[in-house]
PDB file of C-alpha atoms in Angstrom:
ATOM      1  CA  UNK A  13      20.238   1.546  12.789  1.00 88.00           C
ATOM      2  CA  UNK A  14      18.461   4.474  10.521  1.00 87.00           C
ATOM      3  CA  UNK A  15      16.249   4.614  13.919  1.00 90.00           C
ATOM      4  CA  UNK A  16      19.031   5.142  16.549  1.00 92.00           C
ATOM      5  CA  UNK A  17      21.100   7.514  14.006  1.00 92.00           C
ATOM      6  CA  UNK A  18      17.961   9.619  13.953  1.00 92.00           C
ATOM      7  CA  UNK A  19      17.848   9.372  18.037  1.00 95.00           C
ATOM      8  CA  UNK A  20      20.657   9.861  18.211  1.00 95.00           C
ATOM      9  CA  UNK A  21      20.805  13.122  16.334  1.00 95.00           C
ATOM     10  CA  UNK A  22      18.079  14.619  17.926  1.00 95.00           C
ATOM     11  CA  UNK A  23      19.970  13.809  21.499  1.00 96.00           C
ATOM     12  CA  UNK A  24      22.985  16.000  19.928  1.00 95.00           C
ATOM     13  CA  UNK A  25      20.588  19.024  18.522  1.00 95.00           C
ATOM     14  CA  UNK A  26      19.171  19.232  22.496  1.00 97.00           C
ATOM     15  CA  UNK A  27      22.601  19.079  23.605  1.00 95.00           C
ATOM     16  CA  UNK A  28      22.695  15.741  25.707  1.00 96.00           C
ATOM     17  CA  UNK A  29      25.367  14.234  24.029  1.00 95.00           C
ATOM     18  CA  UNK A  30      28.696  15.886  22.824  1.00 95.00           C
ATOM     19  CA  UNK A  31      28.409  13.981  19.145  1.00 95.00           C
ATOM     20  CA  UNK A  32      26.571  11.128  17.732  1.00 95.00           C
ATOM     21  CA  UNK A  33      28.101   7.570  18.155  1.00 93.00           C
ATOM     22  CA  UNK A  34      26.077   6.405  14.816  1.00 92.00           C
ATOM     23  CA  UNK A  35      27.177   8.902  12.609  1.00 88.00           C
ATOM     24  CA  UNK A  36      30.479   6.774  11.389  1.00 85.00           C
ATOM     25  CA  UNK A  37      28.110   3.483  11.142  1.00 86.00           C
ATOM     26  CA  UNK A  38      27.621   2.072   7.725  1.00 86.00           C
ATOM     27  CA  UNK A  39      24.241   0.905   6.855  1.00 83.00           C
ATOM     28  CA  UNK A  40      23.976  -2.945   6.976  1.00 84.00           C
ATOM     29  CA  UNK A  41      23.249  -4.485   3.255  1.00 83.00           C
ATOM     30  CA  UNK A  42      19.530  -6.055   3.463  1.00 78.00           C
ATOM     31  CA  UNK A  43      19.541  -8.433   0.242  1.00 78.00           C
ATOM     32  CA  UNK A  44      16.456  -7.726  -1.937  1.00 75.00           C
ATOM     33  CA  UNK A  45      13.361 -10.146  -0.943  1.00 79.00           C
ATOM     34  CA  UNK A  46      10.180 -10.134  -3.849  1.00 81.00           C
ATOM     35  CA  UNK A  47       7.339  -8.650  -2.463  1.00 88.00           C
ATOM     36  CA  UNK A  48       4.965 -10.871  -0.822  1.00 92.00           C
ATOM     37  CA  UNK A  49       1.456 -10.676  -2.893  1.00 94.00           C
ATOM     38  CA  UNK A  50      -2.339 -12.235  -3.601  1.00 95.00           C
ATOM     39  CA  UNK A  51      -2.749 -13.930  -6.576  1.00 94.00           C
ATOM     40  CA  UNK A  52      -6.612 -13.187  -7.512  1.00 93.00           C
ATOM     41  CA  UNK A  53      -7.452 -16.995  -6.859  1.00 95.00           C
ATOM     42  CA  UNK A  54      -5.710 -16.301  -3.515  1.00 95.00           C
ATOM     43  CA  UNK A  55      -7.443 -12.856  -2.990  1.00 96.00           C
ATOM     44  CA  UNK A  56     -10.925 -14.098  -3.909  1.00 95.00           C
ATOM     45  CA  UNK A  57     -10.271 -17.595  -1.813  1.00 95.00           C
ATOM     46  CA  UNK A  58      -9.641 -15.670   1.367  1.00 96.00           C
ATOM     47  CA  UNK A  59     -12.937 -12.711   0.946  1.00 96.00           C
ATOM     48  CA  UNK A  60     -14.982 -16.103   0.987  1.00 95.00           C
ATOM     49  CA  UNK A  61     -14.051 -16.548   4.174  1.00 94.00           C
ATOM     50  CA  UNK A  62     -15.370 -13.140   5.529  1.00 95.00           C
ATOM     51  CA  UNK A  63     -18.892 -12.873   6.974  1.00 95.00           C
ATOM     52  CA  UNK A  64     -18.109  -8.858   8.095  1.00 95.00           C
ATOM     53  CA  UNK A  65     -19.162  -7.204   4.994  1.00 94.00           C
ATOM     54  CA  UNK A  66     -16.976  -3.758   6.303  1.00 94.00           C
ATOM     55  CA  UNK A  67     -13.885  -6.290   6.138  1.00 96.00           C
ATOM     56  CA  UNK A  68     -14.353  -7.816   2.648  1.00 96.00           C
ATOM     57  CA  UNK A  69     -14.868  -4.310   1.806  1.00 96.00           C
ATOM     58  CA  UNK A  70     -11.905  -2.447   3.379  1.00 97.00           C
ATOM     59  CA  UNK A  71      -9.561  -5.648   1.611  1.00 97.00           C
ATOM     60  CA  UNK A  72     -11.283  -5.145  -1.295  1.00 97.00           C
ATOM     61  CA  UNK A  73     -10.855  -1.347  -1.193  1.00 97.00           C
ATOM     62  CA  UNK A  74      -6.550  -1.750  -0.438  1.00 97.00           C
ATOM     63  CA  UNK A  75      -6.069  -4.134  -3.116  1.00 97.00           C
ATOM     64  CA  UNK A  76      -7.780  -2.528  -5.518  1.00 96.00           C
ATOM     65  CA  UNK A  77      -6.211   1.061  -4.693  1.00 96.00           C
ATOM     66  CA  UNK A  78      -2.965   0.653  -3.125  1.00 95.00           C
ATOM     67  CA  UNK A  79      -3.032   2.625  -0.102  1.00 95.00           C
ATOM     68  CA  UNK A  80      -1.801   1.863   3.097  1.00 94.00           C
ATOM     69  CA  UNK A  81      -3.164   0.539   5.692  1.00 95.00           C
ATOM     70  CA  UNK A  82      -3.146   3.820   8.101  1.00 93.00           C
ATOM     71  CA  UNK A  83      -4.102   5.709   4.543  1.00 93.00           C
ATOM     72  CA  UNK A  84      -7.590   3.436   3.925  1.00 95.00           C
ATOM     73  CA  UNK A  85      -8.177   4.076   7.853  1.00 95.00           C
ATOM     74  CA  UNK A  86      -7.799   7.378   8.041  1.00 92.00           C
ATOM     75  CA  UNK A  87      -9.300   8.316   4.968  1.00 94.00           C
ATOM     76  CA  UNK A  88     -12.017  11.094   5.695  1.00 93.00           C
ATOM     77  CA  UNK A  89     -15.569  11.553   3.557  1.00 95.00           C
ATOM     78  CA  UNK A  90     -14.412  15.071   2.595  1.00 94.00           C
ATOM     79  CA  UNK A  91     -11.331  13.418   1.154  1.00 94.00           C
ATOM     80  CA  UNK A  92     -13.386  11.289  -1.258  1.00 96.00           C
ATOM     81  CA  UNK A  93     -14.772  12.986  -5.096  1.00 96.00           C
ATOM     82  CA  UNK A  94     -16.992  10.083  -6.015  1.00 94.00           C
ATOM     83  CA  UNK A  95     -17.674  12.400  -9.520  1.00 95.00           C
ATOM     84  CA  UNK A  96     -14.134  12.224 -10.428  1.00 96.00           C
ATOM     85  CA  UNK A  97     -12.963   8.964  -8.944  1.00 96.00           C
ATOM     86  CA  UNK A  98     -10.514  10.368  -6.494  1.00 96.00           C
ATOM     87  CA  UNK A  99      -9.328  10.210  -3.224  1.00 95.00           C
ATOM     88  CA  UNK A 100      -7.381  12.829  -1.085  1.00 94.00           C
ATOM     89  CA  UNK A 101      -4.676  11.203   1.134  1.00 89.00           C
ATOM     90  CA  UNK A 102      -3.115  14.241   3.242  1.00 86.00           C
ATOM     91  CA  UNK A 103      -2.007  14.135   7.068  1.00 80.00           C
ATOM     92  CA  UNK A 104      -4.049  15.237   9.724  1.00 75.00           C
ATOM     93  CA  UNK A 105      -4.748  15.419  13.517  1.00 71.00           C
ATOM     94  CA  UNK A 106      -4.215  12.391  14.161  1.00 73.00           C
ATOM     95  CA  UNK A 107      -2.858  10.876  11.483  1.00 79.00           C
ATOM     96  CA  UNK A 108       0.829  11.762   9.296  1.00 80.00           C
ATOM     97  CA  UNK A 109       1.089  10.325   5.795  1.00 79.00           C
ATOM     98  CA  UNK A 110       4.055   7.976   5.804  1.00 78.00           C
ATOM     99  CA  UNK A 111       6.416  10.472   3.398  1.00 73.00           C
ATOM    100  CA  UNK A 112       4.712  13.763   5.002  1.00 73.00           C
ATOM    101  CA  UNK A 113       2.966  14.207   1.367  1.00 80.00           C
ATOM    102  CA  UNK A 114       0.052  14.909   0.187  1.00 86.00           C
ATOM    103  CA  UNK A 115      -1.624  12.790  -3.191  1.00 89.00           C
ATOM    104  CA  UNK A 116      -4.447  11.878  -4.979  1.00 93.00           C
ATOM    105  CA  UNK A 117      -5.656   8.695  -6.387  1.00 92.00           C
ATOM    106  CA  UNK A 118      -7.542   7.682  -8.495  1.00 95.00           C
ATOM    107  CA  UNK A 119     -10.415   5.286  -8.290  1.00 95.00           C
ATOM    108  CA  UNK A 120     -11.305   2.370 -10.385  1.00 94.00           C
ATOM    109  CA  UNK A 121     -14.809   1.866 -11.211  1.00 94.00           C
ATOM    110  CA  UNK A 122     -14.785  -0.877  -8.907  1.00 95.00           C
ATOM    111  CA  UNK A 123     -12.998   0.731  -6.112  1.00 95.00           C
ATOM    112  CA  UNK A 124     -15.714   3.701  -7.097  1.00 95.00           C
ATOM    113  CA  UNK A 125     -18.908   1.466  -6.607  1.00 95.00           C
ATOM    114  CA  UNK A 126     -17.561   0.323  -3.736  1.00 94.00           C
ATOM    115  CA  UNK A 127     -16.777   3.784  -2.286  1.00 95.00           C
ATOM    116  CA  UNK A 128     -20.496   5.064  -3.306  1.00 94.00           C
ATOM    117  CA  UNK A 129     -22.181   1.578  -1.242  1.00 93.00           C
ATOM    118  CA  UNK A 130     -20.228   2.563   1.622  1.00 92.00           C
ATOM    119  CA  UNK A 131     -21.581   5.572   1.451  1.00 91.00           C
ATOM    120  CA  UNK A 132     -25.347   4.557   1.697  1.00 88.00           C
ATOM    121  CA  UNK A 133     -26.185   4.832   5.456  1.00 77.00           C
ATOM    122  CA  UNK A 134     -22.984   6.126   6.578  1.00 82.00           C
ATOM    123  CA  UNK A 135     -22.113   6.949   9.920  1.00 84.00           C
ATOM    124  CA  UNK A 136     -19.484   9.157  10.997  1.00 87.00           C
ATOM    125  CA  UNK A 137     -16.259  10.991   9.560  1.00 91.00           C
ATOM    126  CA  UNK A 138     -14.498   8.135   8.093  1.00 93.00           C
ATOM    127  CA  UNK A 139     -14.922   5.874   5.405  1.00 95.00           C
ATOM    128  CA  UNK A 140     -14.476   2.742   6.937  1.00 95.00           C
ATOM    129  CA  UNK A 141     -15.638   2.841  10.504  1.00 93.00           C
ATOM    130  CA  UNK A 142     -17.405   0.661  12.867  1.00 90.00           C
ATOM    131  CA  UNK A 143     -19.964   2.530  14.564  1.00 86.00           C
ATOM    132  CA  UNK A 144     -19.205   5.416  13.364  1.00 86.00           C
ATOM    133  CA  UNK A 145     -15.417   5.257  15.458  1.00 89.00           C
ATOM    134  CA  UNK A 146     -11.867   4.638  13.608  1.00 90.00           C
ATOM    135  CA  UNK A 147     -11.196   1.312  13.213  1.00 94.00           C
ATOM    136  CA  UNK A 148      -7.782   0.265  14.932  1.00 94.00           C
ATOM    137  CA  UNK A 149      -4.833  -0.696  12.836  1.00 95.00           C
ATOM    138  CA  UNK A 150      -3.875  -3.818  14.809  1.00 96.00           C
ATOM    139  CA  UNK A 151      -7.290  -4.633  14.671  1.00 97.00           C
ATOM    140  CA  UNK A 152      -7.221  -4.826  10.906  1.00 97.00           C
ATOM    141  CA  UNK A 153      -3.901  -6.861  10.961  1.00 97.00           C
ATOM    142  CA  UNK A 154      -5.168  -9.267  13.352  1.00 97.00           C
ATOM    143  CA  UNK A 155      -8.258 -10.359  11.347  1.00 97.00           C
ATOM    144  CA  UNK A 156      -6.805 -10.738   7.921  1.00 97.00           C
ATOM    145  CA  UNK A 157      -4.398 -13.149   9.252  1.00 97.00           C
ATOM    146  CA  UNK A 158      -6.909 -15.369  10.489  1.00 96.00           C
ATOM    147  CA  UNK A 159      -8.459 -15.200   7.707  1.00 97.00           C
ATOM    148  CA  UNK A 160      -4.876 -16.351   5.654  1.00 97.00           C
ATOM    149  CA  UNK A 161      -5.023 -18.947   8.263  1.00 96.00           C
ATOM    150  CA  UNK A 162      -8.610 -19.598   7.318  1.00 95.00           C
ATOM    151  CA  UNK A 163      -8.127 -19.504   4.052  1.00 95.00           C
ATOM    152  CA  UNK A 164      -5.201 -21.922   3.897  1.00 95.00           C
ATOM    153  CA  UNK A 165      -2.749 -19.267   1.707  1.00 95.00           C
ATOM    154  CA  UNK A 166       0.845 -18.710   1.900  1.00 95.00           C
ATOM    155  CA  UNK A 167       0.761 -17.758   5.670  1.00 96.00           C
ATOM    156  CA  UNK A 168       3.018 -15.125   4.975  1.00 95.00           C
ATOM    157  CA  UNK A 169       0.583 -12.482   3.461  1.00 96.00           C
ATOM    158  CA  UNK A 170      -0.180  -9.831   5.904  1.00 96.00           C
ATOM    159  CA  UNK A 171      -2.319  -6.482   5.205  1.00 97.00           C
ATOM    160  CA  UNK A 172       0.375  -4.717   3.642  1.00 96.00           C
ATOM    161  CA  UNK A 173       0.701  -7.845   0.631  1.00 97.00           C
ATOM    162  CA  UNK A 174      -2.409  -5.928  -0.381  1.00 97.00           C
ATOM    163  CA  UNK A 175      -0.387  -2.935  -1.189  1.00 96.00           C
ATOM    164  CA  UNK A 176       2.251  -5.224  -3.104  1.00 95.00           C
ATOM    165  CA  UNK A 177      -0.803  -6.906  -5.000  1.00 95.00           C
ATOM    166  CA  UNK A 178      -1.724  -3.736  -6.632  1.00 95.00           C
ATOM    167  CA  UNK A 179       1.377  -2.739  -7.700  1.00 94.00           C
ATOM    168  CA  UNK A 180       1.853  -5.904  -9.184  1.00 92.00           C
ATOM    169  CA  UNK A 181      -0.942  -6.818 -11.130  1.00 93.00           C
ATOM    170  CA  UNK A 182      -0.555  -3.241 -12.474  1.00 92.00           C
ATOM    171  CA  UNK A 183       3.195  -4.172 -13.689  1.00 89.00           C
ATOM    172  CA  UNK A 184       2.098  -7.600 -14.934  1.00 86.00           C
ATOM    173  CA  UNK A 185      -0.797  -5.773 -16.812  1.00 86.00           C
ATOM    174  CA  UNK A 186       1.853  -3.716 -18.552  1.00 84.00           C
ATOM    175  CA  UNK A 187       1.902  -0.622 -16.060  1.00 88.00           C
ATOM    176  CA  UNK A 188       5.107   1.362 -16.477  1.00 88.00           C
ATOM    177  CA  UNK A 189       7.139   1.277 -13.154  1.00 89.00           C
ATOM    178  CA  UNK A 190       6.977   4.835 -13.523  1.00 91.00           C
ATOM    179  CA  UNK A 191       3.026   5.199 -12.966  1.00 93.00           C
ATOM    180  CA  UNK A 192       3.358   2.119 -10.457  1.00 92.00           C
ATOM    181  CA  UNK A 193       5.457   5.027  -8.278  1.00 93.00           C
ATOM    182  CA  UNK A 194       2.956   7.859  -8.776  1.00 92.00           C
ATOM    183  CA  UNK A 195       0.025   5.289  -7.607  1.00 92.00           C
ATOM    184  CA  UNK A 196       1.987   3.791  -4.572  1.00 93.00           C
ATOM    185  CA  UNK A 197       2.979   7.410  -3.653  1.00 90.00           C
ATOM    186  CA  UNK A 198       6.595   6.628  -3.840  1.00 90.00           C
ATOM    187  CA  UNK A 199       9.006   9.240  -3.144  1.00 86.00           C
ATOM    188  CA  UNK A 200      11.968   7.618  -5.671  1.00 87.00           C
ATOM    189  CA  UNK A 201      11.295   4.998  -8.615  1.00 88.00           C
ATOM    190  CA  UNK A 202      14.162   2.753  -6.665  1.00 85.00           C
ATOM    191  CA  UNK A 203      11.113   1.852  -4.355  1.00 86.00           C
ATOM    192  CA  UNK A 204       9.072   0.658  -6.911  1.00 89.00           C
ATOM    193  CA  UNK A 205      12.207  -1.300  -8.643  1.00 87.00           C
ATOM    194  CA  UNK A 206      10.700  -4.737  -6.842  1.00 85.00           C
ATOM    195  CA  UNK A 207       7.948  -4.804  -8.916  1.00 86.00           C
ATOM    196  CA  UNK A 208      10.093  -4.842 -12.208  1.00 78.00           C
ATOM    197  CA  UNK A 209      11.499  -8.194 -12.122  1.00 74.00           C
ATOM    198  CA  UNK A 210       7.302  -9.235 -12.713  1.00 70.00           C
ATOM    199  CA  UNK A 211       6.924  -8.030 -15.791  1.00 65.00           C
ATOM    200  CA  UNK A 212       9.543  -9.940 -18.617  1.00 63.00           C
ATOM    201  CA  UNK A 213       6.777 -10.173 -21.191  1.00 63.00           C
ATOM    202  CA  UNK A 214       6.502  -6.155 -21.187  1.00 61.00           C
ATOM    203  CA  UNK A 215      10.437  -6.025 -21.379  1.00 63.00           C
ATOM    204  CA  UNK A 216      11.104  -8.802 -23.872  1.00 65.00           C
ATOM    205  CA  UNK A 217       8.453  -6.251 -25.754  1.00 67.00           C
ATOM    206  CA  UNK A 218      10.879  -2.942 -25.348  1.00 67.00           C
ATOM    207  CA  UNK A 219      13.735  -4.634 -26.651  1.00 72.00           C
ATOM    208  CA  UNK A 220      12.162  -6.333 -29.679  1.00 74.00           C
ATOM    209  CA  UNK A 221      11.547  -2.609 -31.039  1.00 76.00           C
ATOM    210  CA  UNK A 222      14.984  -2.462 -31.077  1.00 80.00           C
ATOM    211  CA  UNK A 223      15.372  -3.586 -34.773  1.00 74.00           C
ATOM    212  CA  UNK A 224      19.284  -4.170 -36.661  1.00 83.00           C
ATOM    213  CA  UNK A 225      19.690  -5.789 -39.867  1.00 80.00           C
ATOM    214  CA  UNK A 226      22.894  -8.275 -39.589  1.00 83.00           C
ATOM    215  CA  UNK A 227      25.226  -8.724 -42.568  1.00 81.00           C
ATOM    216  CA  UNK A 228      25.017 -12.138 -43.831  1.00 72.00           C
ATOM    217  CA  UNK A 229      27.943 -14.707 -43.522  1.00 73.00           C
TER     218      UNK A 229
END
């Protein structure tokens, strides 16, 4: 519906239609469905199945930094401080970050080593390549679900549970939800709310600084 409003819009600002038909539409409510992620068991259990080392190193690489999909593929050599552990994600070309934002992340030391092997012998502009050309998207999507399949984990993990994996070991580590937003590169903190529900140890903890002394009986 956000898709045809938009259309729809754009038909009215070129003058092809008089007004637009969505404009009076209310949004339909989508109930709220917990983000689909890798336990580490899960995670490690399916990179045992992978005989391309690029692969196990691109999943790797999105779990342990939270971009996107598009954002790991198009991520650019020039983009990368391997000193200071960060990574660039900006729009280019041929490629438009998903808010229009720029951001940088930083790397875990992990995430870092892995960065600095990929880096040995490398061919080409981007990151993760093969043969030096940009991987394809649909590619990527295609392979990890074989190897759910593979691996015999909830079939329902796609690429993107990758993304929901970091944000919520992060939150079940203790991670504000605050941080969790600057990481993911959300543009409001009501994105990020789906992570909050995993962390009731870290919120039993807030309220038990909350300290009253009742009067006896």
């Amino acid at each position: 519906l956000r898709a045809l409003r938009a259309m729809m819009s754009v038909a009215v600002r070129w003058k092809l239609l008089p007004e637009n038909p969505f404009s009076g539409m209310k949004q339909v409510r989508v109930p709220e469905k917990a983000p689909t992620y890798f336990s580490r068991k899960d995670l490690q259990d399916l990179m045992s199945t992978m005989k391309d080392e690029w692969f196990k190193e691109l999943v790797a690489f999105a779990a342990l930094s939270g971009m996107r999909r598009g954002e790991i593929l198009n991520l650019r050599w020039e983009d990368v401080d391997l000193p200071n552990r960060l990574v660039r994600v900006q729009s280019g070309e041929s490629f438009r970050t998903k808010t229009g934002k720029n951001r940088i992340i930083p790397l875990n030391e992990i995430a870092a080593q892995l960065v600095m092997r990929r880096m040995q012998g490398s061919v080409g502009d981007y990151v993760f390549n093969l043969a030096g050309r940009r991987i394809s998207p649909r590619h990527v999507s295609h392979k990890l679900k074989k190897h759910v399949k593979r691996a015999g984990v909830n079939p329902n993990l796609h690429f993107h549970s990758l993304r929901h994996s970091f944000a919520t070991w992060l939150v079940q580590a203790g991670v504000s939800i605050y941080e969790v937003q600057k990481l993911l590169g959300h543009s409001s903190v009501t994105m990020t709310q789906i992570y909050s529900h995993l962390a009731p140890a870290e919120l039993h903890s807030a309220v038990n600084r909350i300290a009253l002394e009742l009067p006896g009986p």
